[in-house]
CSV table of C-alpha atoms in Angstrom, one decimal:
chain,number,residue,atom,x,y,z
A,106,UNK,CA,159.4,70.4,72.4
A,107,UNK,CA,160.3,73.0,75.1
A,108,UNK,CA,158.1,75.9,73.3
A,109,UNK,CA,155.3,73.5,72.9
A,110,UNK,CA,155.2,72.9,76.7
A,111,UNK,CA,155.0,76.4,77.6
A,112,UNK,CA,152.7,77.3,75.2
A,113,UNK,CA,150.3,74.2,76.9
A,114,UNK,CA,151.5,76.0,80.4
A,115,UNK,CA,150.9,79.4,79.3
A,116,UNK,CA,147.4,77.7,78.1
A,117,UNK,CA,146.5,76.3,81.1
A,118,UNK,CA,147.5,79.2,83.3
A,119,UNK,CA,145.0,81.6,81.1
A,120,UNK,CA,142.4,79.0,81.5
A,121,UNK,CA,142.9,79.3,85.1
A,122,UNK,CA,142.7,83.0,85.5
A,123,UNK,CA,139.4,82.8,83.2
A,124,UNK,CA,137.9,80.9,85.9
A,125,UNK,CA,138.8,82.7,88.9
A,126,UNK,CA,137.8,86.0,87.7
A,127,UNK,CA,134.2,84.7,86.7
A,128,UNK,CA,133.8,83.2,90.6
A,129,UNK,CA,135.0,86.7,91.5
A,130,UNK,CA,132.5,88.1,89.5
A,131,UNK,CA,129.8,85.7,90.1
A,132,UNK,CA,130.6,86.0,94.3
A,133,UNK,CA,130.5,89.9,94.2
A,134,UNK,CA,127.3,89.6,92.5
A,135,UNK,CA,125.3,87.7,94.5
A,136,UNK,CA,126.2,89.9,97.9
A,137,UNK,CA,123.0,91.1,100.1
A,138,UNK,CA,123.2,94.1,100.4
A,139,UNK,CA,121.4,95.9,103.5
A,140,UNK,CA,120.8,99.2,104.1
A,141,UNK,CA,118.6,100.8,106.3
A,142,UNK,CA,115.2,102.3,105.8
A,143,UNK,CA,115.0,106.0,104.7
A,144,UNK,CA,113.6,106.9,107.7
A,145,UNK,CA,115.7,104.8,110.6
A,146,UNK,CA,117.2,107.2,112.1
A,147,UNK,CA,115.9,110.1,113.6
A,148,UNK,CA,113.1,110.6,111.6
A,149,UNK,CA,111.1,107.7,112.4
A,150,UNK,CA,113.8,105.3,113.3
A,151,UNK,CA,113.9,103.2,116.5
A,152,UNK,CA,112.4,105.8,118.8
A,153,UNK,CA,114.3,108.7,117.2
A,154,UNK,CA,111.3,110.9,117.0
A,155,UNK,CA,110.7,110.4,120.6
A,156,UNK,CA,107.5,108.4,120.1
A,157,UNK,CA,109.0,105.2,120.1
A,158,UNK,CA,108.2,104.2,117.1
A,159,UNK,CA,109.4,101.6,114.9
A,160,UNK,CA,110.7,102.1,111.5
A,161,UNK,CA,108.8,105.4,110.8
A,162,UNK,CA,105.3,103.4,110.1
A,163,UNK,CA,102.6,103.7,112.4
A,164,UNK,CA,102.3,102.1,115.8
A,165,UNK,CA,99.4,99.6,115.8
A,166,UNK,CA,96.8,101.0,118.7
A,167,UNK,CA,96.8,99.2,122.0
A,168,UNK,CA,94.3,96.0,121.7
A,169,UNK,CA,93.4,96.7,118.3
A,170,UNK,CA,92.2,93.8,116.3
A,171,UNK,CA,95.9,92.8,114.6
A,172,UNK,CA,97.8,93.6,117.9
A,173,UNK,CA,99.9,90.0,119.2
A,174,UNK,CA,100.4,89.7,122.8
A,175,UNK,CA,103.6,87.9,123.9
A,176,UNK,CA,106.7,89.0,122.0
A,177,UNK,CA,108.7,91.7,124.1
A,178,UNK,CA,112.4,91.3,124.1
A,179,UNK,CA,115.3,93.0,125.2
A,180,UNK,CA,117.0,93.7,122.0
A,181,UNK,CA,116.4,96.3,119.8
A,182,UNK,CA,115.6,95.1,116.2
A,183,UNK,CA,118.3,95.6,113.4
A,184,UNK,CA,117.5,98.2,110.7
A,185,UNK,CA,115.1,97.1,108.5
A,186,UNK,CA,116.1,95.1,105.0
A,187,UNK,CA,115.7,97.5,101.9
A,188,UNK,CA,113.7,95.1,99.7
A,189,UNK,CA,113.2,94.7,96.2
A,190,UNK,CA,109.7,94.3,95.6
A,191,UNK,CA,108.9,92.0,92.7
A,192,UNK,CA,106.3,92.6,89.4
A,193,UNK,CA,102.8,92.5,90.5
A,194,UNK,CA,101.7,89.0,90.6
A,195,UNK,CA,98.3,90.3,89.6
A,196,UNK,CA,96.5,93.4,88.4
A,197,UNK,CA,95.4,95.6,92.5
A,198,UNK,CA,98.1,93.9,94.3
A,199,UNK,CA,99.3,95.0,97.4
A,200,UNK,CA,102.4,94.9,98.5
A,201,UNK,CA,102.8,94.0,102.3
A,202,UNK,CA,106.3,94.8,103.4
A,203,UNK,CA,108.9,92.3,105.6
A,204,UNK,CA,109.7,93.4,109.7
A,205,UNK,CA,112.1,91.8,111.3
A,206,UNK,CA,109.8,88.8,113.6
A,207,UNK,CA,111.2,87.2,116.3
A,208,UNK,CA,112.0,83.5,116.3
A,209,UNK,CA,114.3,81.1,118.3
A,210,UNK,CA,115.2,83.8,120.3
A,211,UNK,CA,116.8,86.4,118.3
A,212,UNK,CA,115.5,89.2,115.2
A,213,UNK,CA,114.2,87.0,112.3
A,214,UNK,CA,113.4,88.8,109.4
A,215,UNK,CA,110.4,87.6,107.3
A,216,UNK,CA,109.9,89.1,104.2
A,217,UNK,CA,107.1,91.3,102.3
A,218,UNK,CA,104.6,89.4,100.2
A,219,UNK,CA,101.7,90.5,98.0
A,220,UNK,CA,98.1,89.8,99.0
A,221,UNK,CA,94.6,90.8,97.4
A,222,UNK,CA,94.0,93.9,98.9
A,223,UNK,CA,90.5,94.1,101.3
A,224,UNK,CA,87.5,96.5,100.7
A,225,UNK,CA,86.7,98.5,103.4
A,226,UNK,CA,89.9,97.5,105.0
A,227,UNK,CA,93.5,99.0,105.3
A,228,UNK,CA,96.9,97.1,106.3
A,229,UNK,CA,98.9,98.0,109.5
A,230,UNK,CA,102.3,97.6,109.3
A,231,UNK,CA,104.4,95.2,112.2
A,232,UNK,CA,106.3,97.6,114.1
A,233,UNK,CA,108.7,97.4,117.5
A,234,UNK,CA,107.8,99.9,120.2
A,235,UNK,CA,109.8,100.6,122.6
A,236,UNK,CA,108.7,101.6,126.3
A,237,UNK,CA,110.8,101.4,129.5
A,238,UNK,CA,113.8,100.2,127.6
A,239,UNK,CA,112.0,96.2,126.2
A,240,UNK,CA,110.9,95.9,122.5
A,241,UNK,CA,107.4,95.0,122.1
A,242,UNK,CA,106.1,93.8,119.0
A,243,UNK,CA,102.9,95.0,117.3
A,244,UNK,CA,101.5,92.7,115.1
A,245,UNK,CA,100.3,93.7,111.5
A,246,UNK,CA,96.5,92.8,110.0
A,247,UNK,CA,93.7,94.3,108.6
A,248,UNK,CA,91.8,96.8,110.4
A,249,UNK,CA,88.5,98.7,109.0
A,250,UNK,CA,89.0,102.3,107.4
């Protein structure tokens, strides 16, 4: 009767081990990983190319159409999510990619999309600028080629 306990023990024990290493397995998966954008950093980082550019895209001109007044902070953004971009929802998409916003007072960060590209039209990337030390943001949108 003793052997017949252990070997329910011993049973029980394996069962339990199953389980925790597929929640291990399952919680390592499903990590975010962030790294930063290939060119944060001194080539085209936050300001490292001593334009004050934000994450190597171009800076949206001063009262162009897509600029938005009103978001300068004090804190620089993080670095910039590496994101998966997803199958083409539809044959000429065009893939819009995520900034870091700003929302309830800290860096939010909304993610890319895909929308029907424009003729005649190209997309500007959001992008922080720095000058005199305060974060502005510049607005992405469509502006004519």
């Amino acid at each position: 009767m003793s052997v017949s306990v252990s070997i329910s023990s011993l049973e029980k024990l394996a069962q339990v081990g199953r389980t925790a290493t597929v929640l291990l397995c399952v919680a390592s998966l499903s990590a975010c990983v962030v790294a930063p954008y290939r060119g944060y950093g001194g080539h085209g980082g936050y300001g490292g190319d001593g334009g004050g550019r934000g994450y190597g895209q171009p800076v949206p001109q001063a009262g162009g159409p897509y600029e938005q007044p009103g978001i300068v902070v004090d804190v620089a953004p993080p670095a910039p999510y590496v994101e998966v971009i997803p199958v083409l929802p539809f044959l000429g998409a065009l893939w819009i990619g995520g900034y870091w916003g700003w929302r309830g007072g800290r860096h939010s960060w909304v993610p890319g999309r895909y929308e029907q590209p424009r003729p005649g039209y190209g997309w500007n990337a959001h992008a922080w600028v720095n000058e005199g030390g305060r974060w502005y943001l510049r607005g992405g949108g469509w502006v004519r080629r």
